[in-house]
Amino acid sequence: NAGVTQTPKFQVLKTGQSMTLQCAQDMNHEYMSWYRQDPGMGLRLIHYSVGAGITDQGEVPNGYNVSRSTTEDFPLRLLSAAPSQTSVYFCASRGRDGAYGYTFGSGTRLTVV
Amino acid sequence: KQEVTQIPAALSVPEGENLVLNCSFTDSAIYNLQWFRQDPGKGLTSLLLIQSSQREQTSGRLNASLDKSSGRSTLYIAASQPGDSATYLCAVDPQGGSEKLVFGKGTKLTVNP
């Protein structure tokens, strides 16, 4: 099905480990972004990209890296996992004109122990 | 800074009731406003998108309105059903291509049979 695909769906990490959350979309959307969702905090923007080769920081970027080498993919890297990064992570995308709004992936539930 | 507020935080209604969920935003310079539904442990499903030039959008039993001048949007659900139970999120896409979708914290709706 067309849309935004996130992998893995669930992950448990030990403190200090690194990992990459994958996000891919097949709608040729220019804009892609990563959010984290925490109880009582709502959804907060981590990083976003307006096209291949262009990324920028959102509201809570510390501890995360991103790159955008292709239009389709926007991976999120945790450099050295901390318990504070336990959260649900969502990837989203939209076309340049925004006519159809944002499409979200199904999320990755990450636990750091 | 754009801020989005959703009131009430939780709502419980009997099946069959018509109901209104409220969303307010502080900056009227928006590109569009999007309503999402989130089921427990799941991702975000887009319900309705209202462009800044529009006043309302309808899909089935759902109707969303937008009043930019007063910074308000409402989501009307007709003849509610237990299957409508979920958290409803309002999100504003700010004007100017900031690519930073700003979310409210949601209204948790429970429809009792």
mmCIF file of C-alpha atoms in Angstrom, chain A residues 31 35 37 40-43 45 48 50 57 90 94 96-102 104-106 109, chain B residues 1 31-32 34 36 38 41-44 46 49 51 89 93 97-105:
data_model
loop_
_atom_site.group_PDB
_atom_site.id
_atom_site.type_symbol
_atom_site.label_atom_id
_atom_site.label_comp_id
_atom_site.label_asym_id
_atom_site.label_seq_id
_atom_site.Cartn_x
_atom_site.Cartn_y
_atom_site.Cartn_z
ATOM 1 C CA TYR A 31 8.701 17.163 3.012
ATOM 2 C CA TYR A 35 8.053 13.331 15.733
ATOM 3 C CA GLN A 37 5.030 11.220 21.216
ATOM 4 C CA GLY A 40 1.313 14.508 28.569
ATOM 5 C CA MET A 41 3.714 16.112 26.072
ATOM 6 C CA GLY A 42 1.894 15.486 22.838
ATOM 7 C CA LEU A 43 3.759 15.184 19.540
ATOM 8 C CA LEU A 45 9.108 17.636 16.137
ATOM 9 C CA TYR A 48 12.585 17.619 9.317
ATOM 10 C CA VAL A 50 12.294 19.809 2.747
ATOM 11 C CA GLN A 57 16.295 20.740 13.531
ATOM 12 C CA PHE A 90 6.402 8.793 14.070
ATOM 13 C CA ARG A 94 3.647 15.696 2.671
ATOM 14 C CA ARG A 96 5.303 20.518 -1.496
ATOM 15 C CA ASP A 97 1.925 22.119 -2.096
ATOM 16 C CA GLY A 98 0.399 20.628 1.047
ATOM 17 C CA ALA A 99 -2.882 20.065 -0.757
ATOM 18 C CA TYR A 100 -3.463 16.699 0.893
ATOM 19 C CA GLY A 101 -1.887 17.356 4.265
ATOM 20 C CA TYR A 102 0.462 15.052 6.116
ATOM 21 C CA PHE A 104 1.957 9.485 9.061
ATOM 22 C CA GLY A 105 3.624 6.124 9.472
ATOM 23 C CA SER A 106 2.399 3.585 12.010
ATOM 24 C CA ARG A 109 7.766 2.056 19.941
ATOM 25 C CA LYS B 1 4.950 30.929 18.491
ATOM 26 C CA TYR B 31 -1.561 27.150 5.727
ATOM 27 C CA ASN B 32 -4.085 24.484 6.648
ATOM 28 C CA GLN B 34 -5.736 18.814 9.831
ATOM 29 C CA PHE B 36 -6.353 13.118 12.978
ATOM 30 C CA GLN B 38 -5.363 7.901 16.936
ATOM 31 C CA GLY B 41 -1.071 1.993 20.437
ATOM 32 C CA LYS B 42 -1.588 2.939 16.808
ATOM 33 C CA GLY B 43 -0.512 5.624 14.392
ATOM 34 C CA LEU B 44 -2.284 8.766 13.241
ATOM 35 C CA SER B 46 -5.936 11.679 8.794
ATOM 36 C CA LEU B 49 -7.903 18.621 5.994
ATOM 37 C CA GLN B 51 -7.164 24.603 3.620
ATOM 38 C CA LEU B 89 -5.801 15.369 17.403
ATOM 39 C CA ASP B 93 0.391 23.665 9.376
ATOM 40 C CA GLY B 97 6.635 26.858 4.687
ATOM 41 C CA SER B 98 8.006 26.203 8.140
ATOM 42 C CA GLU B 99 7.218 22.505 7.736
ATOM 43 C CA LYS B 100 6.536 22.308 11.444
ATOM 44 C CA LEU B 101 3.148 20.799 12.087
ATOM 45 C CA VAL B 102 1.937 22.010 15.495
ATOM 46 C CA PHE B 103 -0.302 19.633 17.420
ATOM 47 C CA GLY B 104 -2.794 19.991 20.206
ATOM 48 C CA LYS B 105 -2.637 17.377 22.956
#
